[in-house]
CSV table of C-alpha atoms and ligand atoms in Angstrom, one decimal:
chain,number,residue,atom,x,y,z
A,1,UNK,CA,0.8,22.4,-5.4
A,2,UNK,CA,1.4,19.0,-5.2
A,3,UNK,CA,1.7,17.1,-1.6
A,4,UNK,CA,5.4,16.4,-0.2
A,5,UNK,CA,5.6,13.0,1.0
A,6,UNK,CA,8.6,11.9,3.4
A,7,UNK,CA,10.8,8.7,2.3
A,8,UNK,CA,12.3,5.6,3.6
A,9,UNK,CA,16.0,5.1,2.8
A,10,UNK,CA,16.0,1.1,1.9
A,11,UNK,CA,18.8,-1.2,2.7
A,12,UNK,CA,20.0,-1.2,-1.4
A,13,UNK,CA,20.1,2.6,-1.1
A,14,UNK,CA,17.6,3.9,-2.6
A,15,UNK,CA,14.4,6.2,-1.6
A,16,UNK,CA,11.1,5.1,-1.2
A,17,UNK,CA,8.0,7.3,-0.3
A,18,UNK,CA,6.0,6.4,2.7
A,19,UNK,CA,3.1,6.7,0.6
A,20,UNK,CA,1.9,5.1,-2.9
A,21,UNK,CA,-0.9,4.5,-5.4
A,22,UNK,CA,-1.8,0.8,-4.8
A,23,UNK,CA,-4.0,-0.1,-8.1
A,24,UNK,CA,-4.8,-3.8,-7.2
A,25,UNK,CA,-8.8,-3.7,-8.8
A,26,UNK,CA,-8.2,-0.8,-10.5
A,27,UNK,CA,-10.0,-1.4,-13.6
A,28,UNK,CA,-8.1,-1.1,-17.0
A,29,UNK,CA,-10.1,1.0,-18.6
A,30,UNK,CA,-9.1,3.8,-16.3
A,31,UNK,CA,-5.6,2.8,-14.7
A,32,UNK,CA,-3.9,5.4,-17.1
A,33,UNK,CA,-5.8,8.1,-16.2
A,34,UNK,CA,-6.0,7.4,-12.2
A,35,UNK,CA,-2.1,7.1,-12.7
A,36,UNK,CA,-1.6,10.1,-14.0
A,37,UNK,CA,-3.9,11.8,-11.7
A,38,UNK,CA,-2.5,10.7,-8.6
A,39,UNK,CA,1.0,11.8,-10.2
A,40,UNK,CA,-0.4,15.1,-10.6
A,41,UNK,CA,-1.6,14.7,-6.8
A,42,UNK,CA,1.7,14.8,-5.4
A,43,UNK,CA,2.2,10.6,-5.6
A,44,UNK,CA,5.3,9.5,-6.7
A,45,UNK,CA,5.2,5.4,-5.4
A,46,UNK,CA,2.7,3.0,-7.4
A,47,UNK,CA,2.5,-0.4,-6.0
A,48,UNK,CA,1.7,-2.9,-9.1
A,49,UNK,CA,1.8,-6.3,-9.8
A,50,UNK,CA,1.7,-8.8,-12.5
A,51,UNK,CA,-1.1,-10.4,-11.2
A,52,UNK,CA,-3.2,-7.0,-11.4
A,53,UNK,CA,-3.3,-7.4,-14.8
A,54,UNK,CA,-2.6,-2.8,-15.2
A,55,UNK,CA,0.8,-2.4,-15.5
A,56,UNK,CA,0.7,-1.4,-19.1
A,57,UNK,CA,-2.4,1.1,-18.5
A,58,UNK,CA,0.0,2.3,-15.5
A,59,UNK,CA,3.1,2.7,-17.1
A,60,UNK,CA,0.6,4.8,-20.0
A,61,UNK,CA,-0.4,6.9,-17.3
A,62,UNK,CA,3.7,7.8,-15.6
A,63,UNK,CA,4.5,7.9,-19.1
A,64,UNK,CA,1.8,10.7,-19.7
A,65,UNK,CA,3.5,12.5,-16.9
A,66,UNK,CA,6.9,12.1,-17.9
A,67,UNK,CA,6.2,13.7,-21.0
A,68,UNK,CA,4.2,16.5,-20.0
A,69,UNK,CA,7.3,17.3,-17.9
A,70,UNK,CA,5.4,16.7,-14.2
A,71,UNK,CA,7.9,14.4,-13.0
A,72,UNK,CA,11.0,12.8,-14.1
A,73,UNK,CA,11.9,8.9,-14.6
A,74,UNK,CA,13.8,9.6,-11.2
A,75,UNK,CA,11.1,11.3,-9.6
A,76,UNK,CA,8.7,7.8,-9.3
A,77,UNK,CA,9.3,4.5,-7.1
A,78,UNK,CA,7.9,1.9,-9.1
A,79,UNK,CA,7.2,-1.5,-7.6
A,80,UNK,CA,5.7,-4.7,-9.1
A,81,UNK,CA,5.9,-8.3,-8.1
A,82,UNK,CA,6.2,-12.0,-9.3
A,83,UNK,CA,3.3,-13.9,-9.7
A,84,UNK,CA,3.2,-17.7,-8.4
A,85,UNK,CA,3.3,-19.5,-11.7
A,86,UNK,CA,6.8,-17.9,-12.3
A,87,UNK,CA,9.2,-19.3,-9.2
A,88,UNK,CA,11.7,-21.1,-11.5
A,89,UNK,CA,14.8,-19.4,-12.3
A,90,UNK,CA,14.1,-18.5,-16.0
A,91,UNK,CA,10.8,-17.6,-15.6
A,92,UNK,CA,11.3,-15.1,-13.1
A,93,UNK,CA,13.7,-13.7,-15.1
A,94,UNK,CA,11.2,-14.0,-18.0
A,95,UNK,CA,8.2,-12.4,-16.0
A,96,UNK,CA,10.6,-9.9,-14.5
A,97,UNK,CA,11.0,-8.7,-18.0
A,98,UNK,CA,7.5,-9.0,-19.5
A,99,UNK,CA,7.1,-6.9,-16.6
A,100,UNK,CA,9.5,-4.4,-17.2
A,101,UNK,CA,8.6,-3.9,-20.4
A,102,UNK,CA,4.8,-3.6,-19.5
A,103,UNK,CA,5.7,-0.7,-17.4
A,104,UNK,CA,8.1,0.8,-20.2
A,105,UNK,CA,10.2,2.9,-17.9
A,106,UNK,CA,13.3,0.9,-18.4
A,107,UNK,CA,13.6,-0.1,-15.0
A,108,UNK,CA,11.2,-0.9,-12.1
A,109,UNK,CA,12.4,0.4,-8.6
A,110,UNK,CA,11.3,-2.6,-6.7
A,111,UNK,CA,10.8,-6.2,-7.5
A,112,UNK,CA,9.1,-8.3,-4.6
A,113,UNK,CA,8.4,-12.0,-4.4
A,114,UNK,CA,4.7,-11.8,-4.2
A,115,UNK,CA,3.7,-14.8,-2.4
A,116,UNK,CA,6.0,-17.7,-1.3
A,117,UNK,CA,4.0,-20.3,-3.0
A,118,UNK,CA,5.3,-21.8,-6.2
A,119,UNK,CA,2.4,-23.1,-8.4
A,120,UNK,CA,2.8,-25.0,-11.4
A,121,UNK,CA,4.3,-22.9,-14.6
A,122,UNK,CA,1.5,-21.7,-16.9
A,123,UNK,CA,3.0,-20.0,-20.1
A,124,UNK,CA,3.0,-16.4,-20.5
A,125,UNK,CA,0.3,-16.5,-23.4
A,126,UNK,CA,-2.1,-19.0,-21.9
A,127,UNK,CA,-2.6,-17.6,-18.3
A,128,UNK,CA,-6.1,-16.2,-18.7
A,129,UNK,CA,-6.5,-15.7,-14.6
A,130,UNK,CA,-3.5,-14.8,-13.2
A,131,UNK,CA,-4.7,-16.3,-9.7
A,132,UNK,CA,-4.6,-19.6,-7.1
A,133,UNK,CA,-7.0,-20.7,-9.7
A,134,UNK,CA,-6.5,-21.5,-13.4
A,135,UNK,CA,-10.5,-20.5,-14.2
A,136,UNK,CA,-12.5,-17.8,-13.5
A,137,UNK,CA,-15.3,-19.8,-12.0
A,138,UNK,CA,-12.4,-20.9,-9.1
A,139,UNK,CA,-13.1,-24.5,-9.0
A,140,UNK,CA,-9.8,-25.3,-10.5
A,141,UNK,CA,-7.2,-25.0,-8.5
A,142,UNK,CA,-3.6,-24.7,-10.2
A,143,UNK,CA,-1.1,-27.4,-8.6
A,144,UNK,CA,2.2,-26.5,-6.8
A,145,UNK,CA,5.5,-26.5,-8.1
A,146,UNK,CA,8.6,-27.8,-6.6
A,147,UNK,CA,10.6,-24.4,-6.5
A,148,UNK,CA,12.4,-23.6,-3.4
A,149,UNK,CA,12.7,-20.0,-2.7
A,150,UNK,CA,16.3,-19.5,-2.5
A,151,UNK,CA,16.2,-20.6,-6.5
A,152,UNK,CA,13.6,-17.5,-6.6
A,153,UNK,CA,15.4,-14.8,-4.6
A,154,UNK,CA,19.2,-15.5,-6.3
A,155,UNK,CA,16.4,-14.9,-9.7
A,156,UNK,CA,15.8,-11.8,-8.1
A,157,UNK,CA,19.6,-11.2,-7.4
A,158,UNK,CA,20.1,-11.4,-10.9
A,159,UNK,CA,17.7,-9.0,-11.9
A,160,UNK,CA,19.6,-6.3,-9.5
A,161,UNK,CA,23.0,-7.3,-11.5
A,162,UNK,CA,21.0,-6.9,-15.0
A,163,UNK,CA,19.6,-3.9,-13.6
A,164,UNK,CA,16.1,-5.0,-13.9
A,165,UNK,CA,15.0,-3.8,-10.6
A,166,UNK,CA,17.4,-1.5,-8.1
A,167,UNK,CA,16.2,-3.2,-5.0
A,168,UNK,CA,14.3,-6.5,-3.7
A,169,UNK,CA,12.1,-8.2,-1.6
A,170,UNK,CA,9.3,-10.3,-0.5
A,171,UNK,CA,5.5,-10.1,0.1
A,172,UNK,CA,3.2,-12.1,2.2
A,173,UNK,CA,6.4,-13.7,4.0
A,174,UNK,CA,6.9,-14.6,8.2
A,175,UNK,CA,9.8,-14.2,10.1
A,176,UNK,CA,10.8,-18.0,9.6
A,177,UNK,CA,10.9,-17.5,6.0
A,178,UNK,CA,12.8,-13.9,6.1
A,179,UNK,CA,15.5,-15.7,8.4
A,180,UNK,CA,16.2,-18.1,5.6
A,181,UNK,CA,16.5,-15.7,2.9
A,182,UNK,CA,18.4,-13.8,5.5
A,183,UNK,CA,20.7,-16.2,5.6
A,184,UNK,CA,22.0,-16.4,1.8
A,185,UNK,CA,21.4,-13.3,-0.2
A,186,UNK,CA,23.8,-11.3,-1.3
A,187,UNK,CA,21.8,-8.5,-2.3
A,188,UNK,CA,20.0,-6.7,0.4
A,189,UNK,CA,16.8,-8.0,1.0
A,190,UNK,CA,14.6,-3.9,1.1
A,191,UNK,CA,11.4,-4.3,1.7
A,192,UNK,CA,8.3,-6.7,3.4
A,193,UNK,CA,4.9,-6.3,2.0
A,194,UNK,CA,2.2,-7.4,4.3
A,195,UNK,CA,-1.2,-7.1,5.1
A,196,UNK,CA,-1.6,-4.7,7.9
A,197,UNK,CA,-4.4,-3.0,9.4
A,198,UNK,CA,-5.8,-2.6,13.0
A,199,UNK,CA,-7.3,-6.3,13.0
A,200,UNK,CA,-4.2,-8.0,12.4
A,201,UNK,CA,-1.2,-6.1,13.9
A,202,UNK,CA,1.2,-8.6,13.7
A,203,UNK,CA,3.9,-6.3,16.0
A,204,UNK,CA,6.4,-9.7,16.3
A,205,UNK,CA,6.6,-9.7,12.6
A,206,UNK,CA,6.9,-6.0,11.8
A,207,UNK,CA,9.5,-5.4,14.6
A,208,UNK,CA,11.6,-8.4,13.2
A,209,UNK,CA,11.4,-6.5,9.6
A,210,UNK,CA,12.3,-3.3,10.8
A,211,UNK,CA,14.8,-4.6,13.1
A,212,UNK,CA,16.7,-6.5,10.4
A,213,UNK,CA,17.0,-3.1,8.4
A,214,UNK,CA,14.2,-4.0,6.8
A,215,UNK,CA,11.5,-1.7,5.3
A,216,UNK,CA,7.8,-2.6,5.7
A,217,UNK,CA,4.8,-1.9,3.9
A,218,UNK,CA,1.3,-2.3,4.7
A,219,UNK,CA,-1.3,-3.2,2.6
A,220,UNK,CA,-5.4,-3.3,3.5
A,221,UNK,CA,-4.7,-1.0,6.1
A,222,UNK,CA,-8.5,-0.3,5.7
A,223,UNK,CA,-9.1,-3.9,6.4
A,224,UNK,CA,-12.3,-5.7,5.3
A,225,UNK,CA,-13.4,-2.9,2.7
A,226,UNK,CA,-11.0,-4.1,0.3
A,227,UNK,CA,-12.2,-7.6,0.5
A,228,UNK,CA,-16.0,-6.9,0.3
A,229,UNK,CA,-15.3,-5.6,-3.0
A,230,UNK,CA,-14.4,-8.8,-4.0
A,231,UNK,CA,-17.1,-10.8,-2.3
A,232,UNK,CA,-14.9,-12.2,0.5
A,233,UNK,CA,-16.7,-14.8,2.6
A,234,UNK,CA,-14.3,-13.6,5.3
A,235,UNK,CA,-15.2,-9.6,5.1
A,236,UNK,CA,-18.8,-10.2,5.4
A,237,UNK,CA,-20.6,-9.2,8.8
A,238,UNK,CA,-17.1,-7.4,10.2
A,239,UNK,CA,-17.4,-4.0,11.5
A,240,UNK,CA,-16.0,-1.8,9.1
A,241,UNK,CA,-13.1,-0.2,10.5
A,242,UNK,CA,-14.0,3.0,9.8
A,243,UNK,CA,-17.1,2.8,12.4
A,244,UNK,CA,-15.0,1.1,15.2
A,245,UNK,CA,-15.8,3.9,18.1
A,246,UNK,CA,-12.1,4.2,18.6
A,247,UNK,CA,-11.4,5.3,14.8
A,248,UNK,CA,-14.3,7.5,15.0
A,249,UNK,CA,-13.5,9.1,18.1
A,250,UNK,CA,-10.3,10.1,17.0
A,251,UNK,CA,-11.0,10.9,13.6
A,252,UNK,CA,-13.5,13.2,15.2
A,253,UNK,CA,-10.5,14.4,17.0
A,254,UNK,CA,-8.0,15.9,14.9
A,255,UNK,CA,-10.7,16.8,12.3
A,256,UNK,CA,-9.4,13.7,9.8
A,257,UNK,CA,-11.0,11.1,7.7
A,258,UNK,CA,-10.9,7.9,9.5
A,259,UNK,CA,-9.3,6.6,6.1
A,260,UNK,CA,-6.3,9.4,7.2
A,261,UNK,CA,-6.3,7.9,10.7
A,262,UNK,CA,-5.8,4.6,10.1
A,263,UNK,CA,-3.1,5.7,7.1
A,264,UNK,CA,-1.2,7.7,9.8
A,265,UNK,CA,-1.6,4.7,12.2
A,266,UNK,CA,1.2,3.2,9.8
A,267,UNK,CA,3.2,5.9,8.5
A,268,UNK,CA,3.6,7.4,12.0
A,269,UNK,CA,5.5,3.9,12.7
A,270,UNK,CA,7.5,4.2,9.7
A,271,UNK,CA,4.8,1.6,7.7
A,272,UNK,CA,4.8,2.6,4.1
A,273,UNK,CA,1.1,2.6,2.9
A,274,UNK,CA,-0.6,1.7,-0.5
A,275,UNK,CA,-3.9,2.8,-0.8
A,276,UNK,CA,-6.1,1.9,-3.3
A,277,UNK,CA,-8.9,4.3,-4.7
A,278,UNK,CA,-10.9,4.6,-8.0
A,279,UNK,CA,-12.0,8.1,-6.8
A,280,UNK,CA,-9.8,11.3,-7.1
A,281,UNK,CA,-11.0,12.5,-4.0
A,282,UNK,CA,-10.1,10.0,-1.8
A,283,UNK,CA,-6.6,9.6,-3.6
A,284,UNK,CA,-6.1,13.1,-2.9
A,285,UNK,CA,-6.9,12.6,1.0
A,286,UNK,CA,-4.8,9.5,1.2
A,287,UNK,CA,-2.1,11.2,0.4
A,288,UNK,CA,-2.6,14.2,3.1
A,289,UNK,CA,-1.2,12.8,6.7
A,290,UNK,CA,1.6,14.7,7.5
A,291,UNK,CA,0.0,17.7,8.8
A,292,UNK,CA,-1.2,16.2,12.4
A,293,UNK,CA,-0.1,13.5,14.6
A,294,UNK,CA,-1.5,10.8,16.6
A,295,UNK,CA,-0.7,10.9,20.2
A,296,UNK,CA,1.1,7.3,21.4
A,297,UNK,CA,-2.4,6.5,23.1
A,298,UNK,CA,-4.2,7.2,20.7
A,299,UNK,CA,-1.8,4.8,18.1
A,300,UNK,CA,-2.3,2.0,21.0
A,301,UNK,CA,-5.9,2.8,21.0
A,302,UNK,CA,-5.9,2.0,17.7
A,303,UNK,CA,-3.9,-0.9,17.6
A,304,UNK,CA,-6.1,-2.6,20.4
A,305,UNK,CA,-8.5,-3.5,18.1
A,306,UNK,CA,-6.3,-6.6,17.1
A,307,UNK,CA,-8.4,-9.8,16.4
A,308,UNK,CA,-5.9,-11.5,14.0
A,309,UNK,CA,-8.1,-11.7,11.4
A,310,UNK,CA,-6.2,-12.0,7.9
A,311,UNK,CA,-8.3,-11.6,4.5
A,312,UNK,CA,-5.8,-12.1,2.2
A,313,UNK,CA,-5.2,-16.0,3.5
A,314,UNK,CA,-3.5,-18.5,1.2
A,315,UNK,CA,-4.7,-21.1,3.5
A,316,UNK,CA,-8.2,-20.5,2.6
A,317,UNK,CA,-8.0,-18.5,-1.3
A,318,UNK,CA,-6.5,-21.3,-2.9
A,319,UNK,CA,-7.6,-24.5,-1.0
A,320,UNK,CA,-7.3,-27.0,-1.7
A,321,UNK,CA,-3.8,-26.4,-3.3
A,322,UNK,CA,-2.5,-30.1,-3.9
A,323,UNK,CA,0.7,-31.1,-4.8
A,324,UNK,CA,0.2,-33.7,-8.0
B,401,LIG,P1,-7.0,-0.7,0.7
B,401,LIG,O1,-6.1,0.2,0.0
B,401,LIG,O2,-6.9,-0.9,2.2
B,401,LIG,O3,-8.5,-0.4,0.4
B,401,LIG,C1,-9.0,0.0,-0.8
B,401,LIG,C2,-10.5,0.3,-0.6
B,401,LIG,O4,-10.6,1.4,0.3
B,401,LIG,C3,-11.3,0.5,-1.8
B,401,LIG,O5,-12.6,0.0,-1.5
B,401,LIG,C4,-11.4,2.0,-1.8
B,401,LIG,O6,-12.6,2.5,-2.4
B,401,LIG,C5,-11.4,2.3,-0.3
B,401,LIG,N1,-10.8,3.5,0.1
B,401,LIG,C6,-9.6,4.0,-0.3
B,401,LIG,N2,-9.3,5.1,0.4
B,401,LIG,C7,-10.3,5.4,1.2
B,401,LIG,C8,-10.6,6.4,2.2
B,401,LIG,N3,-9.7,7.4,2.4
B,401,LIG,N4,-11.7,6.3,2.9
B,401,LIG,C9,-12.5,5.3,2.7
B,401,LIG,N5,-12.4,4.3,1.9
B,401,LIG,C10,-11.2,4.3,1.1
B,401,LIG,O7,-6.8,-2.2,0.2
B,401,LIG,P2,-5.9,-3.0,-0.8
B,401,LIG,O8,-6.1,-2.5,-2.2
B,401,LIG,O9,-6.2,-4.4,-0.5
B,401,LIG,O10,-4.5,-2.7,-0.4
B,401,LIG,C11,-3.8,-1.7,-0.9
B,401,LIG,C12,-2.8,-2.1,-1.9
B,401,LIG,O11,-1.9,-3.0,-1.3
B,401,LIG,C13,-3.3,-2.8,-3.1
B,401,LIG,O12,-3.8,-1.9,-4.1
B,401,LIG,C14,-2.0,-3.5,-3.6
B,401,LIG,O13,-1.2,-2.6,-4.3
B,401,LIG,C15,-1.4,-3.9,-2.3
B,401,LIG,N6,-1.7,-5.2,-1.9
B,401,LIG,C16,-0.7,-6.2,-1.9
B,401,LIG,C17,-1.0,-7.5,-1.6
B,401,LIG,C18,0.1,-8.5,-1.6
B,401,LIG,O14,-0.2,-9.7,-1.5
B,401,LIG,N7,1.3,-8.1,-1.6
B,401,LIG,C19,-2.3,-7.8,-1.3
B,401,LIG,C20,-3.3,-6.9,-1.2
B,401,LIG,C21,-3.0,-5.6,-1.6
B,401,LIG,P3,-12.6,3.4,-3.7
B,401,LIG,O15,-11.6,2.8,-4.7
B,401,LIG,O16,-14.0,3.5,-4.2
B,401,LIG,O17,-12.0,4.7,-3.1
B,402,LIG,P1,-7.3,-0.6,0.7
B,402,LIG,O1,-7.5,-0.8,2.1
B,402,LIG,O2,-6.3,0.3,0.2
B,402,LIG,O3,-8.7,-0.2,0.1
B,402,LIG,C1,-10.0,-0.7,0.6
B,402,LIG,C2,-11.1,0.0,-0.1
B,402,LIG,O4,-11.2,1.3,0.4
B,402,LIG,C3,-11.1,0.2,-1.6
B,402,LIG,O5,-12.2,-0.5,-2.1
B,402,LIG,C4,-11.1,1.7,-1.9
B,402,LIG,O6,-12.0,1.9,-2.9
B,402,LIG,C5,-11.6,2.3,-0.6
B,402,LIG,N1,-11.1,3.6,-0.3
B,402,LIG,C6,-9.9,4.0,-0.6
B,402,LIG,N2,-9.7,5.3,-0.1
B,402,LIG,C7,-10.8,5.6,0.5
B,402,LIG,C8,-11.3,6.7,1.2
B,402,LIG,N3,-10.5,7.8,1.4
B,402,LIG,N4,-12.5,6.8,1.7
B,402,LIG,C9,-13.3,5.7,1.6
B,402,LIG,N5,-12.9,4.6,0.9
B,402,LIG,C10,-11.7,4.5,0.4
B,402,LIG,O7,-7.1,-2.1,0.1
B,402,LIG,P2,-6.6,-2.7,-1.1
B,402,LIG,O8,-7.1,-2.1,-2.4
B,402,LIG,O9,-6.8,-4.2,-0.9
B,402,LIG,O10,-5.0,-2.6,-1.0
B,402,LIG,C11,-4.3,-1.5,-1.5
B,402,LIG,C12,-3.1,-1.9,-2.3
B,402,LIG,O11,-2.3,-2.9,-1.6
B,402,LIG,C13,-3.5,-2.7,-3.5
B,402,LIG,O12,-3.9,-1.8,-4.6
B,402,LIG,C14,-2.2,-3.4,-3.9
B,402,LIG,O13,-1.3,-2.4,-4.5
B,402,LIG,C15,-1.6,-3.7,-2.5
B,402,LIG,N6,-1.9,-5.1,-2.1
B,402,LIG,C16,-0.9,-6.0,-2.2
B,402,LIG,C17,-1.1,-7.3,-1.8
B,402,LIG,C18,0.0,-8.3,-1.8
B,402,LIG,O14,-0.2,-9.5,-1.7
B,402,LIG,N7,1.3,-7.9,-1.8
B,402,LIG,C19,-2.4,-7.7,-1.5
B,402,LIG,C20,-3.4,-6.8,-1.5
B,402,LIG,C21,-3.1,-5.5,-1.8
């Protein structure tokens, strides 16, 4: 039987499940297949993004489950994201549709702006690293580009009126930037996607979200373990979460993972979460956290463990970004 997952009702509207299949890393070879096992799982949100280089394998894996008549088109919230290089009016559009298409669902059910940092356009067919850097080796860093991000969101806009994507928003944004948008679009701006675990909380910017009728998602919420796998200077020497004595001890608890903890840390505050996971198992768990509840305690328990420490930092991924 698969798992019933509760929903968010977004500002354009539409539904979207409190928990989702992330598959940033998740290797090509088996996207498909982990795709269309978590859809048998009980998943119906999968978090993508151009720059993870999967959404073909992805879409191969819904459209697996669509035909074998497990879900419906309906069924699935499908989000992806534009990537840097694409800020200027037509190549959003452009991306938005390479995107679309990659997917081949006919529509995706969210678009987000994935960063706001416009880098200089590479085309479609030349970007070999779809990253702050234009080599693998990351020495060379890809200039910025002179796009302001109203120019990006009325792209997004148009994608809602083209029916592209049924709802929008931004990733990797702060409040400043959120009252700007705030204060020109036309459509509603649905979602924030952040990084959010217990080592950087950021309350000020997730109450501003939520207060503003918008809907936030957390990503990392299992903090550095996401980032060693990548080799992150910044994740090296931090205590893993998951042997903090307060996740432990409450884990211990209620009888949970301390993967399920820290999941229902978010969702209990109405966070959507994306977890990522190559193994079955662990998708499977990810997905179970509406059958206990954290007491409010133990939730500030949890989110005393605030150090601000970001790993997914502009500031230092893509330094130096110069503007030529
Ligand atoms: P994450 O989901 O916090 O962590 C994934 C890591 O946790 C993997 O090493 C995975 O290993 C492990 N893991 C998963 N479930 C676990 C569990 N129950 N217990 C123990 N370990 C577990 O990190 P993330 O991928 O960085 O973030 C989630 C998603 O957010 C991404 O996939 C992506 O969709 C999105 N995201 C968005 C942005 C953005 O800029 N908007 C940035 C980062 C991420 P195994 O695979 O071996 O299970
Ligand atoms: P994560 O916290 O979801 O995963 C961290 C690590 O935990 C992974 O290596 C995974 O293998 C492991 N893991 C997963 N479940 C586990 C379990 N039950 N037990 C033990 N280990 C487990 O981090 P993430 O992968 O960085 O992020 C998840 C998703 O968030 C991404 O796939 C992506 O969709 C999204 N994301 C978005 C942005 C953005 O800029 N918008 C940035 C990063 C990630």
């Amino acid at each position: 039987m698969a798992t019933q997952v509760p929903s968010i009702k977004l500002a354009s509207g539409y539904d979207m499940p409190l928990v989702g299949f992330g598959i940033w890393k998740v290797p090509n070879d088996t996207c498909a297949d982990q795709v269309y096992n978590a859809i048998k799982l009980g998943y119906r949100h999968i978090d993508g993004a151009w720059d993870y280089t999967n959404s073909a394998e992805a879409g191969k894996g819904v459209r697996r489950a669509i035909e074998e008549g497990i879900i419906k088109r309906e069924d699935i919230f499908i989000t992806s994201k534009l990537w840097n290089n694409y800020h200027k009016r037509e190549h959003a559009l452009e991306q938005a549709k390479l995107e679309n298409e990659a997917w081949g669902l006919g529509y995706l059910d969210l678009f987000l702006i994935h960063f706001p940092i416009s880098l200089e356009f590479i085309p479609f067919d030349q970007i070999r690293y779809p990253c702050f850097w234009t080599d693998k080796e990351q020495t060379q860093v890809t200039p910025l580009s002179k796009v302001p991000i109203q120019e990006t969101w009325q792209a997004l806009e148009e994608l809602v009126q083209s029916k592209v994507a049924r709802s929008i928003g931004v990733s990797n944004f702060h409040t400043q930037l959120i009252y700007d948008v705030l204060s020109y679009n036309k459509v509603p701006l649905s979602v924030l996607q952040v990084e959010h675990h217990p080592y950087l909380t950021q309350p000020d910017l997730i109450a501003m979200a939520q207060e503003n009728g918008i809907a936030v998602t957390g990503y990392s919420t299992f903090g550095p373990l996401s980032f060693l796998e990548l080799g992150n200077a910044d994740a090296q020497g931090v205590k893993p979460l998951f042997e903090t004595d307060v996740v432990k001890g409450i884990a211990a608890k209620h009888g949970k993972s301390p993967g399920q903890i820290l999941l229902r840390w978010c969702t209990q505050r109405n966070i959507i979460v994306i977890p990522k996971s190559n193994s079955v198992d662990r998708l499977k768990q990810n997905l179970s956290l509406f059958d206990f509840n954290l007491s409010e305690d133990e939730i500030k328990q949890i989110s005393g463990l605030d150090i601000g420490l970001r790993f997914n930092n502009p500031a230092t991924l893509g330094r130096p970004i110069r503007i030529f």
